[in-house]
Tab-separated table of C-alpha atoms in Angstrom:
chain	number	residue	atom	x	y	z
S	1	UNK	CA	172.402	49.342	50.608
S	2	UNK	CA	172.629	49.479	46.910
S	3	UNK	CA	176.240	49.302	44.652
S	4	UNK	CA	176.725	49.845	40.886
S	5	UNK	CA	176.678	47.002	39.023
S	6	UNK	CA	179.123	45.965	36.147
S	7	UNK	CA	176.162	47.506	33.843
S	8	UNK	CA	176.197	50.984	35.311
S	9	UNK	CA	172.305	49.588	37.432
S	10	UNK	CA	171.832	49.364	40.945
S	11	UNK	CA	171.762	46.312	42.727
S	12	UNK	CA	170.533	44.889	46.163
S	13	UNK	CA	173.606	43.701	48.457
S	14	UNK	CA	171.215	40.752	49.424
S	15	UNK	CA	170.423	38.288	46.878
S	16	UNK	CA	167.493	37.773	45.210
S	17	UNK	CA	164.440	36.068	46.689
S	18	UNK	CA	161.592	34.227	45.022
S	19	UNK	CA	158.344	36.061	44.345
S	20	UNK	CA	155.335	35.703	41.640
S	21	UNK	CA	154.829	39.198	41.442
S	22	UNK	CA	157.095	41.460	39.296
S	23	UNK	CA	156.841	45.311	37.805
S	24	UNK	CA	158.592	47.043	35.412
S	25	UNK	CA	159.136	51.227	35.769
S	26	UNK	CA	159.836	52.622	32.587
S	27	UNK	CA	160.994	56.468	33.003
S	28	UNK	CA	162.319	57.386	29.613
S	29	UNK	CA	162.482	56.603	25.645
S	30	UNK	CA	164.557	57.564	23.094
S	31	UNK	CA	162.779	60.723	21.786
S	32	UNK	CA	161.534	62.771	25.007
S	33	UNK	CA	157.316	63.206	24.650
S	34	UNK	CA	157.269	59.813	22.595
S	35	UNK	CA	155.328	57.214	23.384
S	36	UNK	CA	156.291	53.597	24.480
S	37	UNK	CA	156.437	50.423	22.727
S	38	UNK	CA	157.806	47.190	23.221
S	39	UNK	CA	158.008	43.675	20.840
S	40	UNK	CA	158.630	40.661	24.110
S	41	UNK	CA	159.471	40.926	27.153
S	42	UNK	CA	161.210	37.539	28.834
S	43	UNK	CA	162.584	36.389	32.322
S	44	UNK	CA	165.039	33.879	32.928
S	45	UNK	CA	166.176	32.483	36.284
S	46	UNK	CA	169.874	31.323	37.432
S	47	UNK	CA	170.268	28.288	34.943
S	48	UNK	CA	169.129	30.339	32.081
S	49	UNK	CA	165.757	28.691	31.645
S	50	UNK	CA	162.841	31.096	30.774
S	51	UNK	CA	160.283	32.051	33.329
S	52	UNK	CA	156.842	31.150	32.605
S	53	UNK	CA	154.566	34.317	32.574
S	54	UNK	CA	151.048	34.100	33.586
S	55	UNK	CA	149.185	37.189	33.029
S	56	UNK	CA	150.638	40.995	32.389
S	57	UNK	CA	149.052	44.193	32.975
S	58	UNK	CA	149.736	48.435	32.210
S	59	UNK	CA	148.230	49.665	35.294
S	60	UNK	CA	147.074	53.445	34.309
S	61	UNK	CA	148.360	53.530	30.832
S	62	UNK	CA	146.444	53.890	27.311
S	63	UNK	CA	146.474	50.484	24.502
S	64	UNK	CA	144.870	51.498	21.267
S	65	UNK	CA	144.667	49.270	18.383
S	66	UNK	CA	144.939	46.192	20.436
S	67	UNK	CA	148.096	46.613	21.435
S	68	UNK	CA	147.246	45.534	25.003
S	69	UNK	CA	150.600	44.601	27.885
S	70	UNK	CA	149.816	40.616	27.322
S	71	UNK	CA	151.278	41.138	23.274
S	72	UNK	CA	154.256	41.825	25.004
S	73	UNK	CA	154.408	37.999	26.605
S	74	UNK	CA	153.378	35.549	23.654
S	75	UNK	CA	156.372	34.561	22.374
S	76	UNK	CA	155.407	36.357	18.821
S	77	UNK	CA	158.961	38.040	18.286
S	78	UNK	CA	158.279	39.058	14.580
S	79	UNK	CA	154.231	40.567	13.921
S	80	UNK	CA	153.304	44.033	13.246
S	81	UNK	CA	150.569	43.448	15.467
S	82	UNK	CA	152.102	41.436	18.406
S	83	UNK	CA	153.574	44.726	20.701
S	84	UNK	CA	152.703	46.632	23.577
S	85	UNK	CA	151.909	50.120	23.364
S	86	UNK	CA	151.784	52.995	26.210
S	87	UNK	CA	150.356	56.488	24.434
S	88	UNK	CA	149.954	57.730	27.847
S	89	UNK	CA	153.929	57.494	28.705
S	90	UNK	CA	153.900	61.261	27.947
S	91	UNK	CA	151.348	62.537	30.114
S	92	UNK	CA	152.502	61.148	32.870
S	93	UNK	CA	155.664	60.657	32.422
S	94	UNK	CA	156.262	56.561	33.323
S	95	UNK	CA	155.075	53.571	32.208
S	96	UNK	CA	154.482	50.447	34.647
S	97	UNK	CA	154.068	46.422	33.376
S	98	UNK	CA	153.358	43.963	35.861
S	99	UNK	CA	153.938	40.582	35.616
S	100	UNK	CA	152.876	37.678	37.147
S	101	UNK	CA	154.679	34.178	37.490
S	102	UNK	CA	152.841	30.876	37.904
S	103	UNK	CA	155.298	30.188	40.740
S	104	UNK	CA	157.565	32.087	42.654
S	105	UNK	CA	160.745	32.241	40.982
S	106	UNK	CA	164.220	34.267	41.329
S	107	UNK	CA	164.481	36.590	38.525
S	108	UNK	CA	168.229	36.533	37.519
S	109	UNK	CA	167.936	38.068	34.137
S	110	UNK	CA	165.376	39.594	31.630
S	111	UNK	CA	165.703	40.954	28.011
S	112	UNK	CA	163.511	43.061	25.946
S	113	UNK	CA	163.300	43.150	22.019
S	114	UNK	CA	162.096	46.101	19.842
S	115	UNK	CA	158.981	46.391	18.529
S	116	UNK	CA	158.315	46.919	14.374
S	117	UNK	CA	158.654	50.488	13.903
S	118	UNK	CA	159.166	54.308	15.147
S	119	UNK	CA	162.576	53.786	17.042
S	120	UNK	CA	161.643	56.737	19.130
S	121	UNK	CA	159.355	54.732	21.094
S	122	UNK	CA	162.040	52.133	22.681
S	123	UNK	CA	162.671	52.775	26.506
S	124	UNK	CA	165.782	53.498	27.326
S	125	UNK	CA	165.762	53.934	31.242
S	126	UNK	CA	163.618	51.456	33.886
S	127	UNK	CA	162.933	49.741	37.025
S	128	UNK	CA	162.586	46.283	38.146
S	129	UNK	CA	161.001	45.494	41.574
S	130	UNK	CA	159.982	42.704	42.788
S	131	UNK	CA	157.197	42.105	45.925
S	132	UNK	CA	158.345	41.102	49.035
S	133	UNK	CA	157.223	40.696	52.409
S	134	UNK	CA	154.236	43.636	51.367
S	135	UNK	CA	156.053	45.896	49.743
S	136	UNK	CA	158.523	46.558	46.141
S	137	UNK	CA	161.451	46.059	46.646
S	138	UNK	CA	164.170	47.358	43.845
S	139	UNK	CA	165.509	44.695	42.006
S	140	UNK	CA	168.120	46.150	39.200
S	141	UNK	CA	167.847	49.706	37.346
S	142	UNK	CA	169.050	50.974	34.055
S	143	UNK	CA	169.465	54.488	32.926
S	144	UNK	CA	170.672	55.621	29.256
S	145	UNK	CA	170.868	52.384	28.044
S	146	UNK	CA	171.262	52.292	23.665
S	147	UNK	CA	168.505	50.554	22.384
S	148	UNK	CA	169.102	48.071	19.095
S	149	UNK	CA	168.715	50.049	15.592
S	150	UNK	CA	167.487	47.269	13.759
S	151	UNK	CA	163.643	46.188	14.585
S	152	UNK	CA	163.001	42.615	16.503
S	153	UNK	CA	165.869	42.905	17.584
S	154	UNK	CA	166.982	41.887	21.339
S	155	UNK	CA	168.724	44.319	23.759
S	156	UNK	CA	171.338	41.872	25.228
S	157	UNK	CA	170.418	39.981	28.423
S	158	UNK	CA	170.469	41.919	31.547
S	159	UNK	CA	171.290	40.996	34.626
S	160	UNK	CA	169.341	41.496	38.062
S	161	UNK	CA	171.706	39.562	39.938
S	162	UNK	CA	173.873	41.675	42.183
S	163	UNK	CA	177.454	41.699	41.981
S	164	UNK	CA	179.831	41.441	44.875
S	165	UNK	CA	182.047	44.315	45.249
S	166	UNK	CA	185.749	44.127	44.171
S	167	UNK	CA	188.427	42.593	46.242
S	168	UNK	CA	190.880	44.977	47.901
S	169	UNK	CA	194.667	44.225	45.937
S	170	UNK	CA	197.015	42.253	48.288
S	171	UNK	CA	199.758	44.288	50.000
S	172	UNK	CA	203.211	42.688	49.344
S	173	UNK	CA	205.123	42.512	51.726
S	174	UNK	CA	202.595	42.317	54.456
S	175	UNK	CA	202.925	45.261	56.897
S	176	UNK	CA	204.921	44.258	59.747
S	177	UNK	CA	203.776	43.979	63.624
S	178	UNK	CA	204.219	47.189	66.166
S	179	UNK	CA	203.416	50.915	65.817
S	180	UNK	CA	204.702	51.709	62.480
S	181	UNK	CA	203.059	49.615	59.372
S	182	UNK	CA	205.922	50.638	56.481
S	183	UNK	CA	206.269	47.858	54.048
S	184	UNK	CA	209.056	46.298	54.478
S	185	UNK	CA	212.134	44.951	52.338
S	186	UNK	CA	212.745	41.271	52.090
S	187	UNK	CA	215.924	39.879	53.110
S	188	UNK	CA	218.148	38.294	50.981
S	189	UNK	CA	219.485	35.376	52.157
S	190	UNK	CA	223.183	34.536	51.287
S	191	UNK	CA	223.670	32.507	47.460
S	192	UNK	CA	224.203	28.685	48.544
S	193	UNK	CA	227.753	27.725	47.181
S	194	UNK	CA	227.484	26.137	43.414
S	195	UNK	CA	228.378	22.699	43.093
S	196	UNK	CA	232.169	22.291	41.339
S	197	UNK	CA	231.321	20.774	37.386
S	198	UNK	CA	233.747	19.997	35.461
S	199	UNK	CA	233.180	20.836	31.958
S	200	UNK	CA	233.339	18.223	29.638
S	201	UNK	CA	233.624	19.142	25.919
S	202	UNK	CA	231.768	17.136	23.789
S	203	UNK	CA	233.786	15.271	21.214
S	204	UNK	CA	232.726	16.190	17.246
S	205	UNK	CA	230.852	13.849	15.412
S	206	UNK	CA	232.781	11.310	13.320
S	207	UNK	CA	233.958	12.380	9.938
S	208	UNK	CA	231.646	10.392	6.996
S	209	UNK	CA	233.775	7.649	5.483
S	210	UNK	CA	235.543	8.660	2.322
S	211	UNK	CA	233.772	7.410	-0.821
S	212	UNK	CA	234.527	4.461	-2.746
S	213	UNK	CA	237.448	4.145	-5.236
S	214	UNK	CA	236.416	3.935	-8.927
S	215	UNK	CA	236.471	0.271	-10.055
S	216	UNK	CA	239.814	0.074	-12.794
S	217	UNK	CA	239.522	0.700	-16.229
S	218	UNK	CA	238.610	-2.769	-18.130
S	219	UNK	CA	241.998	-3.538	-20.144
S	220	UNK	CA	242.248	-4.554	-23.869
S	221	UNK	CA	244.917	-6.562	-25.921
S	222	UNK	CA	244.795	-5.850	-29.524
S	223	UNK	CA	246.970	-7.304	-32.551
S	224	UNK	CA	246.661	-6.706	-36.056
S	225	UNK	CA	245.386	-10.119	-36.728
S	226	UNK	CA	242.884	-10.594	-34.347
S	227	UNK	CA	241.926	-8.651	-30.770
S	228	UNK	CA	241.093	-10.804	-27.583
S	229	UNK	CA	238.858	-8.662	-25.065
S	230	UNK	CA	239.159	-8.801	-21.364
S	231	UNK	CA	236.251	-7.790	-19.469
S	232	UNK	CA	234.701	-6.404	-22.231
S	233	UNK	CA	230.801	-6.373	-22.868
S	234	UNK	CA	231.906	-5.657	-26.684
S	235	UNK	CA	232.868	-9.560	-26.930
S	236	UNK	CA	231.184	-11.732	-29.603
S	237	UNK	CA	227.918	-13.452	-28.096
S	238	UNK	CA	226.827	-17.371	-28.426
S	239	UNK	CA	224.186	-16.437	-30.898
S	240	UNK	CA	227.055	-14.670	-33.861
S	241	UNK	CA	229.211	-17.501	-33.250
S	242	UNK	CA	226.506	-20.158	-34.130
S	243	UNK	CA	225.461	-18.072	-36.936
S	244	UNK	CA	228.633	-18.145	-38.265
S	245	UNK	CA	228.872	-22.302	-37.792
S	246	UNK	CA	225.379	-22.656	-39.753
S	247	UNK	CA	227.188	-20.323	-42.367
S	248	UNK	CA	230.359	-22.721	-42.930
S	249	UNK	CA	228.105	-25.861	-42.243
S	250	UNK	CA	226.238	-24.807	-45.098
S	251	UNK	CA	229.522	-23.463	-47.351
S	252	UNK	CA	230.416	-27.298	-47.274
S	253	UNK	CA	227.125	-28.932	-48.195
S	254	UNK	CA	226.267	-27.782	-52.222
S	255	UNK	CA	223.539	-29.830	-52.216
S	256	UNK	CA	221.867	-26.967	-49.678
S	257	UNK	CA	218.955	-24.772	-50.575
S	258	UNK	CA	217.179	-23.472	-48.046
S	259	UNK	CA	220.226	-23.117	-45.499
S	260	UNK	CA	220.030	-20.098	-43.406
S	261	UNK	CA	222.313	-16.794	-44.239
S	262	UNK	CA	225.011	-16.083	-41.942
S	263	UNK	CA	224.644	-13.595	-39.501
S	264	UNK	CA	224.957	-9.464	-41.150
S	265	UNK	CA	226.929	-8.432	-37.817
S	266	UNK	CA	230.495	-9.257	-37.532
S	267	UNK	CA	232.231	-8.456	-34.846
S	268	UNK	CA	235.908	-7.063	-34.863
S	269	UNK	CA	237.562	-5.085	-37.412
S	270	UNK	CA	237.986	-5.659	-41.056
S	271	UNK	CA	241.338	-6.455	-40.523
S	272	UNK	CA	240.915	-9.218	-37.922
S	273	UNK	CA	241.287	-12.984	-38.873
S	274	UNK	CA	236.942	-13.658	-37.618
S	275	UNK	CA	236.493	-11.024	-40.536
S	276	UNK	CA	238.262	-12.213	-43.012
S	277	UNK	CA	237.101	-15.888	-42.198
S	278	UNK	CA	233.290	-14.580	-41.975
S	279	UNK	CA	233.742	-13.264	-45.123
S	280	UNK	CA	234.822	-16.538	-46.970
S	281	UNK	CA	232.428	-18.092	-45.509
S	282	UNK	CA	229.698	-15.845	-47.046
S	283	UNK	CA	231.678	-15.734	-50.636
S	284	UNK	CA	231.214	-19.899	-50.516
S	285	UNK	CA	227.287	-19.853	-49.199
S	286	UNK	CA	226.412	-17.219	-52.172
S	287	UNK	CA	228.195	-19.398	-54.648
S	288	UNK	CA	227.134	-22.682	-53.596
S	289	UNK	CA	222.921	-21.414	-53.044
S	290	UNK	CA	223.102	-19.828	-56.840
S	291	UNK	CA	224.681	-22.904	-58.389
S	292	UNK	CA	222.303	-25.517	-56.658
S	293	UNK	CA	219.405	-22.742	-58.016
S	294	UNK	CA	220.699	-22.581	-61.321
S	295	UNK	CA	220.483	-26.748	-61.810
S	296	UNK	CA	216.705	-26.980	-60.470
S	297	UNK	CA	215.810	-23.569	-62.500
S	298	UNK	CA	217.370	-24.139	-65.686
S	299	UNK	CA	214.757	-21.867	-67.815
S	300	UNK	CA	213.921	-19.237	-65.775
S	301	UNK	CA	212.186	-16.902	-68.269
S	302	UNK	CA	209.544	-19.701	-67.977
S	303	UNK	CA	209.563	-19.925	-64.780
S	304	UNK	CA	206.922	-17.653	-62.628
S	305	UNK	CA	208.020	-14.115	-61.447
S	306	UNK	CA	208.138	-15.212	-57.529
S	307	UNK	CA	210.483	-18.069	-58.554
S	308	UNK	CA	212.534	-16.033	-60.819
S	309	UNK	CA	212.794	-13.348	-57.405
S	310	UNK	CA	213.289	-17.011	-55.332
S	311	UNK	CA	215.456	-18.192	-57.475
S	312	UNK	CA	218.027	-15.068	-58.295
S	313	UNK	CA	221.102	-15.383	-56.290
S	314	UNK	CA	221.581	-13.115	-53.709
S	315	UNK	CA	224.517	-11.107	-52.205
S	316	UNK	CA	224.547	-10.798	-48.410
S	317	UNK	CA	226.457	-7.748	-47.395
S	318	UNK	CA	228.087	-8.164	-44.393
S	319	UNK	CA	228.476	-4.385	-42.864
S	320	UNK	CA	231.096	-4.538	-40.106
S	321	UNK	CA	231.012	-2.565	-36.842
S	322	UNK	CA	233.311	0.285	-35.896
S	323	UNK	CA	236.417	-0.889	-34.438
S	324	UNK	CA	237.540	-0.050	-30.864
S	325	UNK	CA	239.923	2.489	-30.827
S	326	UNK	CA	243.687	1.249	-30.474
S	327	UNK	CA	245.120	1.082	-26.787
S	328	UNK	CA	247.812	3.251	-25.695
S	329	UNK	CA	250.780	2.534	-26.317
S	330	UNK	CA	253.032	0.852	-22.677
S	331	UNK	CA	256.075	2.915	-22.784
C-alpha cells in the first residue's frame, strides 16, 4: 500500500530496508523530446551522512562525448565536462541509472544538481527502487517537480522515507456509552462560595517634608562716623589692618626709607573715622619718605636718571570702595 507523501511522491507504508543495489527511472524533462542530463547525483542515509557509491551504470541509454553515468558520482559539482548524458531519453522515452553501494545501506534521502547548460535537459519526473528479496521494489516517486534555474545548482534534498499518515482530530467531549453517540454537553458544576475579604484601602504615601526656611537676612549697624558689620563677609581682613599698622609705624619713624606703602584698599566709606585715619596716615608716610630723600639727594640734576625716578616723592592714591547702601530705617 502506497500514501502521498508531504512532497506530492509515493511512499511504501513499510520502512525502508537496507540494500546495495539502487535504480533511478527517469520519465520526463523539462522540454518534451529533450534529452537528459544530470551534474551529481548523492545518497544520504538517516543521520544525514552521504552514501558511498561504488560503481553507476545507464543500462540501454546513449553517452557521447564522455559523458558516461559514473560523471554523475565523482563529487565534481562544477566542470563542463563532469555530467551524465542520456541522448537516447527520447527514443525511448525513460532513462534508468543504477547504482551500487559498497554496503547495504537505507536510503533516506538523495539530491540531484544541474548540470552546465541547456535547462531543457533537467528531469523533472522519476523513480527510485530499491532491490529486495529478487525483485524492485518502489522506493519514493516524483512527478512535475521545478528544477533549479541557475546551473550547479542542487534541487533540495528529497526524501524516500515514508511518512506516517495524519492523526485523526480528538473528539471533545468524548461520545458517550449506549445506542446513540451525540456529543454531549458538560455539566457545570455549581460556583464554590467566595471567601468574605474585607477591603482594605491602602493609605497614600506620606506628603514630602516642606522645604527649609531661608536662613535671615545678615543685619548691619551703620553711623556716620564709623559702621560695625555683623555677619558680614564685607568686614576688613587681618592683612588691611596690618597694612595700615606698617603705614603709621612708618609715619612715626622719619629716619625711614625703604618702609613699605600702606595698603591702596580702604575699607568703609569716605566718611568713616578708618578713612579719615588711613588717610593721615598716608599724608605723614609721603611727607616723611620725600624729606628723608631730599637730605641724602641733595643735587639731583647730578644724580643718575633711575635715582632721580627713585628718589622723586611719590603720591599714593588711596581709591576707596563703594559704600554699602544705608539700612532701612526701624520705624
Amino acid at each position: 500500500m502506497l500514501f502521498a507523501d508531504a512532497r506530492g511522491g509515493l511512499s511504501p507504508t513499510a520502512p525502508v530496508a537496507p540494500s546495495r543495489l539502487y535504480k533511478f527511472v527517469f520519465t520526463a524533462v523539462r522540454a518534451p523530446g529533450a534529452a537528459l542530463q544530470l551534474q551529481e547525483v548523492r545518497l544520504y542515509d538517516a543521520t544525514g551522512a552521504q552514501l558511498p557509491v561504488l560503481s553507476a551504470s545507464n543500462p540501454g541509454g546513449s553517452n557521447p562525448h564522455g559523458h558516461v553515468p559514473s560523471r554523475a558520482i565523482d563529487g565534481n559539482l562544477h566542470s563542463r565536462g563532469s555530467k551524465w548524458l542520456d541522448v537516447r531519453m527520447p527514443a525511448v522515452g525513460s532513462s534508468t541509472l543504477l547504482l551500487t553501494l559498497d554496503l547495504a545501506a537505507a536510503v533516506d534521502s538523495y539530491e540531484f544538481w544541474s548540470a552546465n547548460d541547456n535547462p531543457a535537459r533537467d528531469p523533472i519526473s522519476w523513480r527510485l527502487y530499491a532491490w529486495r528479496d529478487g525483485s524492485w521494489q518502489l522506493v519514493h516517486h516524483r512527478v512535475g517537480v521545478t528544477p533549479p534555474l541557475q546551473r550547479f545548482a542542487p534541487y533540495g534534498r528529497q526524501t524516500s522515507s515514508p511518512r506516517p499518515p495524519p492523526s485523526a482530530p480528538a473528539l471533545w467531549p468524548s461520545p458517550g456509552h449506549g445506542r446513540h453517540t451525540a456529543a454531549r454537553k458538560p455539566r457545570m458544576s455549581a460556583p464554590s462560595p467566595m471567601p468574605f475579604f474585607k477591603s482594605v484601602r491602602t493609605p497614600p504615601p506620606p506628603l514630602p517634608p516642606p522645604p527649609l526656611s531661608p536662613p535671615p537676612p545678615r543685619t548691619a549697624t551703620w553711623t556716620r562716623a564709623s559702621w560695625t558689620a555683623t555677619q558680614n563677609p564685607r568686614t576688613p581682613p587681618a592683612s588691611y589692618l596690618k597694612a595700615r599698622q606698617a603705614a603709621q609705624k612708618a609715619a612715626r619713624s622719619p629716619t625711614a626709607v625703604r618702609a613699605e606703602p600702606p595698603a591702596r584698599f580702604v575699607w568703609g566709606s569716605s566718611t568713616s573715622a578708618t578713612a579719615v585715619e588711613a588717610g593721615h596716615a598716608q599724608t605723614a608716610f609721603n611727607t616723611s619718605r620725600a624729606k628723608t630723600r631730599s637730605q641724602q639727594t641733595p643735587n639731583l640734576a647730578s644724580a643718575p636718571v633711575h635715582e632721580q625716578i627713585q628718589a622723586a616723592p611719590r603720591s599714593w592714591s588711596t581709591p576707596l570702595s563703594r559704600s554699602p547702601p544705608p539700612p532701612p530705617r526701624l520705624s
